[in-house]
């Protein structure tokens, strides 16, 4: 496939069932000059199933800058390079992003070859709203950053999608319920594999289920988005939000050099549950 201008192909591979690969992906894997794979052992299994003999090289999050530079040079020299991750779509909670950025900066053509992605497969069968969704990937492992991340997702009205390890699922379910409330959720497990299952329950019930079973396999977790409408009618929640807003206004660095009008605009984005008029009243009563 070598030519004057190189091309970077982002090739989706199966997330379990090896038949989930497109004709176009197979053609690209056969014809590129080189495939950069997150895990060359998994890639070899796929290659042997489809009799592909394209040279492989590894590309993962810890790949050296030299490895990335070499790949970029080969692209600039006119080679076609495919990127595959261990499973699914490259770059989605997987390596690839740095090379994609470098190729874009060097004005190399980047071609996606779409296919399996656990987030999308889980979402479409979750029975949670599909009109709008937010891919949150893996939550931070440490509890402080984890809580802060979840707090930042609390008011999002779209269905939330997380990747999670079976070991951490129970504690994640517990934290999600604590921070987001007892929302409807779905554990999508072992998609496209023999033990595929979808458990569609409120978080509290999933947690109860989790205390009785040992989660295994690959897990995508989905949680329904915030119902801003009903939250903004809950007096207790509104009181808490007003308390947080007042705390912001008590911070001199925050109010310094800002007009009341600017403050209202900024706070409206920060406190979507509160009405503009109420924010305005609090700003007026809190600023000199
Ligand atoms: N790039 C992949 C994609 O497009 O979906 C995701 C890679 S990420 C490192 C791996 C995580 O995706 C797993 O820990 C799990 O949360 C989710 N996942 C991957 N395969 C899955 C499957 N067959 N069933 C459910 N979740 C899966």
GROMACS .gro file of N, CA and C and ligand atoms in nm, residues 12-17 38 85-95 115-122 135 137-138 162-166 188-193 196-197 217-221, ligand 1:
model
  168
   12UNK      N    1  -1.111  -0.093   1.383
   12UNK     CA    2  -1.180  -0.157   1.496
   12UNK      C    3  -1.173  -0.308   1.482
   13UNK      N    4  -1.148  -0.376   1.594
   13UNK     CA    5  -1.141  -0.522   1.595
   13UNK      C    6  -1.246  -0.575   1.695
   14UNK      N    7  -1.272  -0.705   1.697
   14UNK     CA    8  -1.380  -0.758   1.783
   14UNK      C    9  -1.359  -0.732   1.932
   15UNK      N   10  -1.470  -0.731   2.008
   15UNK     CA   11  -1.460  -0.717   2.155
   15UNK      C   12  -1.487  -0.852   2.222
   16UNK      N   13  -1.479  -0.959   2.148
   16UNK     CA   14  -1.503  -1.091   2.206
   16UNK      C   15  -1.523  -1.191   2.094
   17UNK      N   16  -1.632  -1.174   2.022
   17UNK     CA   17  -1.664  -1.266   1.914
   17UNK      C   18  -1.582  -1.231   1.790
   38UNK      N   19  -0.181  -0.284   2.010
   38UNK     CA   20  -0.163  -0.269   2.155
   38UNK      C   21  -0.106  -0.398   2.214
   85UNK      N   22  -0.630  -0.191   1.866
   85UNK     CA   23  -0.610  -0.205   2.010
   85UNK      C   24  -0.638  -0.350   2.047
   86UNK      N   25  -0.633  -0.380   2.175
   86UNK     CA   26  -0.654  -0.519   2.215
   86UNK      C   27  -0.794  -0.564   2.175
   87UNK      N   28  -0.889  -0.470   2.182
   87UNK     CA   29  -1.026  -0.502   2.144
   87UNK      C   30  -1.100  -0.373   2.111
   88UNK      N   31  -1.193  -0.383   2.018
   88UNK     CA   32  -1.280  -0.269   1.989
   88UNK      C   33  -1.213  -0.159   1.908
   89UNK      N   34  -1.254  -0.036   1.937
   89UNK     CA   35  -1.210   0.078   1.858
   89UNK      C   36  -1.082   0.138   1.918
   90UNK      N   37  -0.976   0.151   1.838
   90UNK     CA   38  -0.851   0.205   1.894
   90UNK      C   39  -0.873   0.346   1.947
   91UNK      N   40  -0.805   0.377   2.056
   91UNK     CA   41  -0.813   0.513   2.111
   91UNK      C   42  -0.926   0.531   2.211
   92UNK      N   43  -1.026   0.443   2.209
   92UNK     CA   44  -1.137   0.456   2.303
   92UNK      C   45  -1.098   0.381   2.431
   93UNK      N   46  -1.057   0.457   2.533
   93UNK     CA   47  -0.997   0.400   2.655
   93UNK      C   48  -0.886   0.302   2.619
   94UNK      N   49  -0.815   0.330   2.515
   94UNK     CA   50  -0.710   0.243   2.463
   94UNK      C   51  -0.602   0.329   2.400
   95UNK      N   52  -0.483   0.271   2.376
   95UNK     CA   53  -0.375   0.351   2.315
   95UNK      C   54  -0.410   0.395   2.173
  115UNK      N   55  -1.622  -0.022   1.366
  115UNK     CA   56  -1.664  -0.158   1.399
  115UNK      C   57  -1.702  -0.164   1.545
  116UNK      N   58  -1.662  -0.274   1.612
  116UNK     CA   59  -1.707  -0.295   1.750
  116UNK      C   60  -1.654  -0.189   1.845
  117UNK      N   61  -1.740  -0.152   1.940
  117UNK     CA   62  -1.701  -0.065   2.051
  117UNK      C   63  -1.793  -0.104   2.166
  118UNK      N   64  -1.736  -0.145   2.279
  118UNK     CA   65  -1.818  -0.196   2.390
  118UNK      C   66  -1.919  -0.091   2.436
  119UNK      N   67  -1.879   0.035   2.440
  119UNK     CA   68  -1.969   0.140   2.490
  119UNK      C   69  -2.097   0.146   2.406
  120UNK      N   70  -2.080   0.143   2.275
  120UNK     CA   71  -2.197   0.157   2.186
  120UNK      C   72  -2.281   0.030   2.188
  121UNK      N   73  -2.214  -0.086   2.188
  121UNK     CA   74  -2.289  -0.213   2.191
  121UNK      C   75  -2.372  -0.220   2.320
  122UNK      N   76  -2.310  -0.180   2.433
  122UNK     CA   77  -2.381  -0.186   2.562
  122UNK      C   78  -2.496  -0.087   2.564
  135UNK      N   79  -1.984   0.942   2.734
  135UNK     CA   80  -1.888   0.835   2.758
  135UNK      C   81  -1.788   0.881   2.864
  137UNK      N   82  -1.574   0.661   3.030
  137UNK     CA   83  -1.457   0.572   3.036
  137UNK      C   84  -1.436   0.513   3.175
  138UNK      N   85  -1.310   0.493   3.212
  138UNK     CA   86  -1.277   0.438   3.344
  138UNK      C   87  -1.277   0.551   3.447
  162UNK      N   88  -1.974   0.390   3.157
  162UNK     CA   89  -1.844   0.370   3.223
  162UNK      C   90  -1.788   0.234   3.182
  163UNK      N   91  -1.656   0.226   3.175
  163UNK     CA   92  -1.589   0.097   3.169
  163UNK      C   93  -1.545   0.067   3.312
  164UNK      N   94  -1.559  -0.058   3.353
  164UNK     CA   95  -1.520  -0.090   3.491
  164UNK      C   96  -1.468  -0.233   3.500
  165UNK      N   97  -1.378  -0.254   3.596
  165UNK     CA   98  -1.326  -0.389   3.614
  165UNK      C   99  -1.420  -0.462   3.710
  166UNK      N  100  -1.433  -0.595   3.693
  166UNK     CA  101  -1.525  -0.669   3.781
  166UNK      C  102  -1.487  -0.654   3.929
  188UNK      N  103  -2.370  -0.433   3.163
  188UNK     CA  104  -2.360  -0.510   3.037
  188UNK      C  105  -2.231  -0.590   3.046
  189UNK      N  106  -2.246  -0.721   3.053
  189UNK     CA  107  -2.129  -0.806   3.083
  189UNK      C  108  -2.099  -0.901   2.968
  190UNK      N  109  -1.972  -0.918   2.941
  190UNK     CA  110  -1.927  -1.018   2.842
  190UNK      C  111  -1.999  -1.006   2.706
  191UNK      N  112  -2.008  -0.883   2.659
  191UNK     CA  113  -2.077  -0.860   2.531
  191UNK      C  114  -2.015  -0.942   2.418
  192UNK      N  115  -2.100  -0.995   2.336
  192UNK     CA  116  -2.065  -1.075   2.217
  192UNK      C  117  -2.002  -1.211   2.252
  193UNK      N  118  -1.995  -1.244   2.382
  193UNK     CA  119  -1.934  -1.373   2.421
  193UNK      C  120  -2.042  -1.469   2.473
  196UNK      N  121  -2.275  -1.354   2.766
  196UNK     CA  122  -2.326  -1.216   2.757
  196UNK      C  123  -2.453  -1.201   2.843
  197UNK      N  124  -2.456  -1.092   2.922
  197UNK     CA  125  -2.581  -1.065   2.995
  197UNK      C  126  -2.599  -0.916   3.019
  217UNK      N  127  -1.550  -1.130   3.420
  217UNK     CA  128  -1.552  -1.094   3.278
  217UNK      C  129  -1.542  -0.944   3.257
  218UNK      N  130  -1.575  -0.904   3.135
  218UNK     CA  131  -1.562  -0.762   3.097
  218UNK      C  132  -1.695  -0.691   3.119
  219UNK      N  133  -1.686  -0.572   3.177
  219UNK     CA  134  -1.808  -0.504   3.219
  219UNK      C  135  -1.815  -0.360   3.170
  220UNK      N  136  -1.929  -0.327   3.111
  220UNK     CA  137  -1.960  -0.188   3.080
  220UNK      C  138  -2.082  -0.153   3.164
  221UNK      N  139  -2.074  -0.039   3.230
  221UNK     CA  140  -2.180   0.001   3.323
  221UNK      C  141  -2.246   0.128   3.270
  289LIG     N1  142  -1.141   0.014   2.288
  289LIG     C1  143  -1.241  -0.068   2.353
  289LIG     C2  144  -1.378  -0.037   2.292
  289LIG     O1  145  -1.384   0.015   2.183
  289LIG     O2  146  -1.478  -0.070   2.356
  289LIG     C3  147  -1.238  -0.053   2.503
  289LIG     C4  148  -1.107  -0.087   2.566
  289LIG     S1  149  -1.101  -0.071   2.738
  289LIG     C5  150  -0.931  -0.092   2.772
  289LIG     C6  151  -1.160  -0.224   2.794
  289LIG     C7  152  -1.290  -0.209   2.873
  289LIG     O3  153  -1.399  -0.204   2.782
  289LIG     C8  154  -1.319  -0.329   2.961
  289LIG     O4  155  -1.254  -0.314   3.087
  289LIG     C9  156  -1.469  -0.321   2.974
  289LIG     O5  157  -1.506  -0.222   3.068
  289LIG    C10  158  -1.509  -0.274   2.833
  289LIG     N2  159  -1.531  -0.392   2.748
  289LIG    C11  160  -1.447  -0.440   2.653
  289LIG     N3  161  -1.499  -0.551   2.599
  289LIG    C12  162  -1.619  -0.572   2.660
  289LIG    C13  163  -1.717  -0.674   2.649
  289LIG     N4  164  -1.703  -0.777   2.564
  289LIG     N5  165  -1.828  -0.665   2.728
  289LIG    C14  166  -1.844  -0.560   2.814
  289LIG     N6  167  -1.752  -0.464   2.828
  289LIG    C15  168  -1.641  -0.470   2.754
   0.00000   0.00000   0.00000
